Amino acid sequence: MVNVEKHESLLSDCKTWLESLKSRKVHINHLRNELYKAAAGKTDMEYLKEVEHYHNLFHIQQINIHDLKHKIKSHIAEAERHPNFGHKIPHHNLEIQYNFLIKDIDQLSKDFLLFVKTS
């Protein structure tokens, strides 16, 4: 049996992750807009290949955010439906996925900002 504190902590983690993913999605949209501004008027093919590369990476991360948000929402629904069932392992697996995605997005952001700065 799961105690109330652990159950509430699990739900709180999930809600925090969802809010963080929401802000990362906004951040990626901002980076994409910066990409479009940086690419305006450029004709160098190598530069435009990099622009396309970042455009694709931003799109992929948007999909990853969407997919993880869906998994987290399903996890919340399952935890609320069956609060006395142990959700520790699925929760831990989601936490690993969340941390990996955040790390990946942060690195993409750093790489992109360096690209724009040196262009």
PDB file of C-alpha atoms in Angstrom:
ATOM      1  CA  MET A   1       0.000   0.000   0.000  1.00  0.00           C
ATOM      2  CA  VAL A   2       1.275   3.456  -0.925  1.00  0.00           C
ATOM      3  CA  ASN A   3       1.079   6.179   1.686  1.00  0.00           C
ATOM      4  CA  VAL A   4      -0.597   9.493   0.939  1.00  0.00           C
ATOM      5  CA  GLU A   5       2.626  11.513   1.129  1.00  0.00           C
ATOM      6  CA  LYS A   6       4.366   9.391  -1.500  1.00  0.00           C
ATOM      7  CA  HIS A   7       1.313   9.512  -3.733  1.00  0.00           C
ATOM      8  CA  GLU A   8       1.050  13.306  -3.458  1.00  0.00           C
ATOM      9  CA  SER A   9       4.797  13.632  -4.103  1.00  0.00           C
ATOM     10  CA  LEU A  10       4.476  11.523  -7.243  1.00  0.00           C
ATOM     11  CA  LEU A  11       1.644  13.701  -8.544  1.00  0.00           C
ATOM     12  CA  SER A  12       3.544  16.857  -7.637  1.00  0.00           C
ATOM     13  CA  ASP A  13       6.618  15.646  -9.555  1.00  0.00           C
ATOM     14  CA  CYS A  14       4.481  14.991 -12.604  1.00  0.00           C
ATOM     15  CA  LYS A  15       2.867  18.414 -12.502  1.00  0.00           C
ATOM     16  CA  THR A  16       6.287  20.050 -12.145  1.00  0.00           C
ATOM     17  CA  TRP A  17       7.564  18.082 -15.148  1.00  0.00           C
ATOM     18  CA  LEU A  18       4.552  19.127 -17.222  1.00  0.00           C
ATOM     19  CA  GLU A  19       5.089  22.808 -16.404  1.00  0.00           C
ATOM     20  CA  SER A  20       8.772  22.528 -17.230  1.00  0.00           C
ATOM     21  CA  LEU A  21       8.039  20.830 -20.547  1.00  0.00           C
ATOM     22  CA  LYS A  22       5.512  23.537 -21.360  1.00  0.00           C
ATOM     23  CA  SER A  23       8.160  26.221 -20.824  1.00  0.00           C
ATOM     24  CA  ARG A  24      10.703  24.235 -22.878  1.00  0.00           C
ATOM     25  CA  LYS A  25       8.219  24.094 -25.729  1.00  0.00           C
ATOM     26  CA  VAL A  26       7.864  27.883 -25.609  1.00  0.00           C
ATOM     27  CA  HIS A  27      11.659  28.200 -25.501  1.00  0.00           C
ATOM     28  CA  ILE A  28      12.069  25.994 -28.572  1.00  0.00           C
ATOM     29  CA  ASN A  29       9.503  28.091 -30.436  1.00  0.00           C
ATOM     30  CA  HIS A  30      11.537  31.169 -29.507  1.00  0.00           C
ATOM     31  CA  LEU A  31      14.723  29.519 -30.784  1.00  0.00           C
ATOM     32  CA  ARG A  32      12.975  28.572 -34.010  1.00  0.00           C
ATOM     33  CA  ASN A  33      11.965  32.206 -34.513  1.00  0.00           C
ATOM     34  CA  GLU A  34      15.574  33.242 -33.884  1.00  0.00           C
ATOM     35  CA  LEU A  35      16.636  30.691 -36.487  1.00  0.00           C
ATOM     36  CA  TYR A  36      14.316  32.206 -39.073  1.00  0.00           C
ATOM     37  CA  LYS A  37      15.651  35.682 -38.321  1.00  0.00           C
ATOM     38  CA  ALA A  38      19.255  34.502 -38.590  1.00  0.00           C
ATOM     39  CA  ALA A  39      18.568  32.708 -41.883  1.00  0.00           C
ATOM     40  CA  ALA A  40      16.845  35.658 -43.558  1.00  0.00           C
ATOM     41  CA  GLY A  41      18.740  36.703 -46.677  1.00  0.00           C
ATOM     42  CA  LYS A  42      21.441  34.031 -46.327  1.00  0.00           C
ATOM     43  CA  THR A  43      22.450  32.190 -49.503  1.00  0.00           C
ATOM     44  CA  ASP A  44      25.498  30.150 -48.447  1.00  0.00           C
ATOM     45  CA  MET A  45      24.543  26.485 -48.939  1.00  0.00           C
ATOM     46  CA  GLU A  46      26.556  25.218 -45.941  1.00  0.00           C
ATOM     47  CA  TYR A  47      24.889  27.781 -43.714  1.00  0.00           C
ATOM     48  CA  LEU A  48      21.460  26.866 -45.049  1.00  0.00           C
ATOM     49  CA  LYS A  49      22.184  23.177 -44.389  1.00  0.00           C
ATOM     50  CA  GLU A  50      22.865  24.082 -40.754  1.00  0.00           C
ATOM     51  CA  VAL A  51      19.645  26.095 -40.658  1.00  0.00           C
ATOM     52  CA  GLU A  52      17.717  23.077 -41.936  1.00  0.00           C
ATOM     53  CA  HIS A  53      19.494  20.853 -39.421  1.00  0.00           C
ATOM     54  CA  TYR A  54      18.462  23.066 -36.500  1.00  0.00           C
ATOM     55  CA  HIS A  55      14.940  23.408 -37.875  1.00  0.00           C
ATOM     56  CA  ASN A  56      14.668  19.611 -37.918  1.00  0.00           C
ATOM     57  CA  LEU A  57      16.122  19.275 -34.419  1.00  0.00           C
ATOM     58  CA  PHE A  58      13.647  21.809 -33.051  1.00  0.00           C
ATOM     59  CA  HIS A  59      10.792  19.907 -34.689  1.00  0.00           C
ATOM     60  CA  ILE A  60      12.011  16.595 -33.261  1.00  0.00           C
ATOM     61  CA  GLN A  61      12.269  18.058 -29.771  1.00  0.00           C
ATOM     62  CA  GLN A  62       8.733  19.446 -30.049  1.00  0.00           C
ATOM     63  CA  ILE A  63       7.552  15.916 -30.862  1.00  0.00           C
ATOM     64  CA  ASN A  64       9.579  14.493 -27.968  1.00  0.00           C
ATOM     65  CA  ILE A  65       8.038  17.026 -25.593  1.00  0.00           C
ATOM     66  CA  HIS A  66       4.550  16.186 -26.833  1.00  0.00           C
ATOM     67  CA  ASP A  67       5.127  12.445 -26.449  1.00  0.00           C
ATOM     68  CA  LEU A  68       6.585  12.740 -22.953  1.00  0.00           C
ATOM     69  CA  LYS A  69       3.773  15.052 -21.829  1.00  0.00           C
ATOM     70  CA  HIS A  70       1.301  12.426 -23.028  1.00  0.00           C
ATOM     71  CA  LYS A  71       3.120   9.691 -21.072  1.00  0.00           C
ATOM     72  CA  ILE A  72       3.173  11.839 -17.936  1.00  0.00           C
ATOM     73  CA  LYS A  73      -0.534  12.642 -18.230  1.00  0.00           C
ATOM     74  CA  SER A  74      -1.296   8.939 -18.642  1.00  0.00           C
ATOM     75  CA  HIS A  75       0.854   8.194 -15.599  1.00  0.00           C
ATOM     76  CA  ILE A  76      -1.063  10.812 -13.570  1.00  0.00           C
ATOM     77  CA  ALA A  77      -4.394   9.351 -14.678  1.00  0.00           C
ATOM     78  CA  GLU A  78      -3.270   5.841 -13.750  1.00  0.00           C
ATOM     79  CA  ALA A  79      -1.962   7.004 -10.365  1.00  0.00           C
ATOM     80  CA  GLU A  80      -5.225   8.803  -9.636  1.00  0.00           C
ATOM     81  CA  ARG A  81      -7.294   5.833 -10.793  1.00  0.00           C
ATOM     82  CA  HIS A  82      -5.321   3.368  -8.647  1.00  0.00           C
ATOM     83  CA  PRO A  83      -3.698   5.364  -5.821  1.00  0.00           C
ATOM     84  CA  ASN A  84      -2.873   2.270  -3.751  1.00  0.00           C
ATOM     85  CA  PHE A  85      -1.001   0.546  -6.543  1.00  0.00           C
ATOM     86  CA  GLY A  86       2.775   0.992  -6.616  1.00  0.00           C
ATOM     87  CA  HIS A  87       3.753   3.483  -9.322  1.00  0.00           C
ATOM     88  CA  LYS A  88       7.366   3.855  -8.239  1.00  0.00           C
ATOM     89  CA  ILE A  89       9.016   2.047 -11.185  1.00  0.00           C
ATOM     90  CA  PRO A  90       6.973   3.719 -13.955  1.00  0.00           C
ATOM     91  CA  HIS A  91       7.515   7.045 -12.196  1.00  0.00           C
ATOM     92  CA  HIS A  92      11.253   6.464 -12.008  1.00  0.00           C
ATOM     93  CA  ASN A  93      11.356   5.557 -15.715  1.00  0.00           C
ATOM     94  CA  LEU A  94       9.487   8.770 -16.588  1.00  0.00           C
ATOM     95  CA  GLU A  95      11.902  10.749 -14.453  1.00  0.00           C
ATOM     96  CA  ILE A  96      14.830   9.287 -16.395  1.00  0.00           C
ATOM     97  CA  GLN A  97      13.143  10.166 -19.708  1.00  0.00           C
ATOM     98  CA  TYR A  98      12.331  13.657 -18.459  1.00  0.00           C
ATOM     99  CA  ASN A  99      15.891  14.336 -17.271  1.00  0.00           C
ATOM    100  CA  PHE A 100      17.356  13.034 -20.516  1.00  0.00           C
ATOM    101  CA  LEU A 101      15.031  15.199 -22.620  1.00  0.00           C
ATOM    102  CA  ILE A 102      15.750  18.324 -20.571  1.00  0.00           C
ATOM    103  CA  LYS A 103      19.490  17.716 -20.872  1.00  0.00           C
ATOM    104  CA  ASP A 104      19.127  17.189 -24.623  1.00  0.00           C
ATOM    105  CA  ILE A 105      17.069  20.365 -25.079  1.00  0.00           C
ATOM    106  CA  ASP A 106      19.503  22.400 -22.991  1.00  0.00           C
ATOM    107  CA  GLN A 107      22.428  21.169 -25.093  1.00  0.00           C
ATOM    108  CA  LEU A 108      20.548  21.913 -28.315  1.00  0.00           C
ATOM    109  CA  SER A 109      19.844  25.425 -27.060  1.00  0.00           C
ATOM    110  CA  LYS A 110      23.518  26.022 -26.203  1.00  0.00           C
ATOM    111  CA  ASP A 111      24.686  24.647 -29.556  1.00  0.00           C
ATOM    112  CA  PHE A 112      22.174  26.739 -31.461  1.00  0.00           C
ATOM    113  CA  LEU A 113      23.023  29.944 -29.621  1.00  0.00           C
ATOM    114  CA  LEU A 114      26.694  29.349 -30.401  1.00  0.00           C
ATOM    115  CA  PHE A 115      25.824  28.753 -34.047  1.00  0.00           C
ATOM    116  CA  VAL A 116      23.878  32.014 -34.264  1.00  0.00           C
ATOM    117  CA  LYS A 117      26.561  33.925 -32.391  1.00  0.00           C
ATOM    118  CA  THR A 118      29.376  32.732 -34.698  1.00  0.00           C
ATOM    119  CA  SER A 119      27.407  33.193 -37.923  1.00  0.00           C
TER     120      SER A 119
END
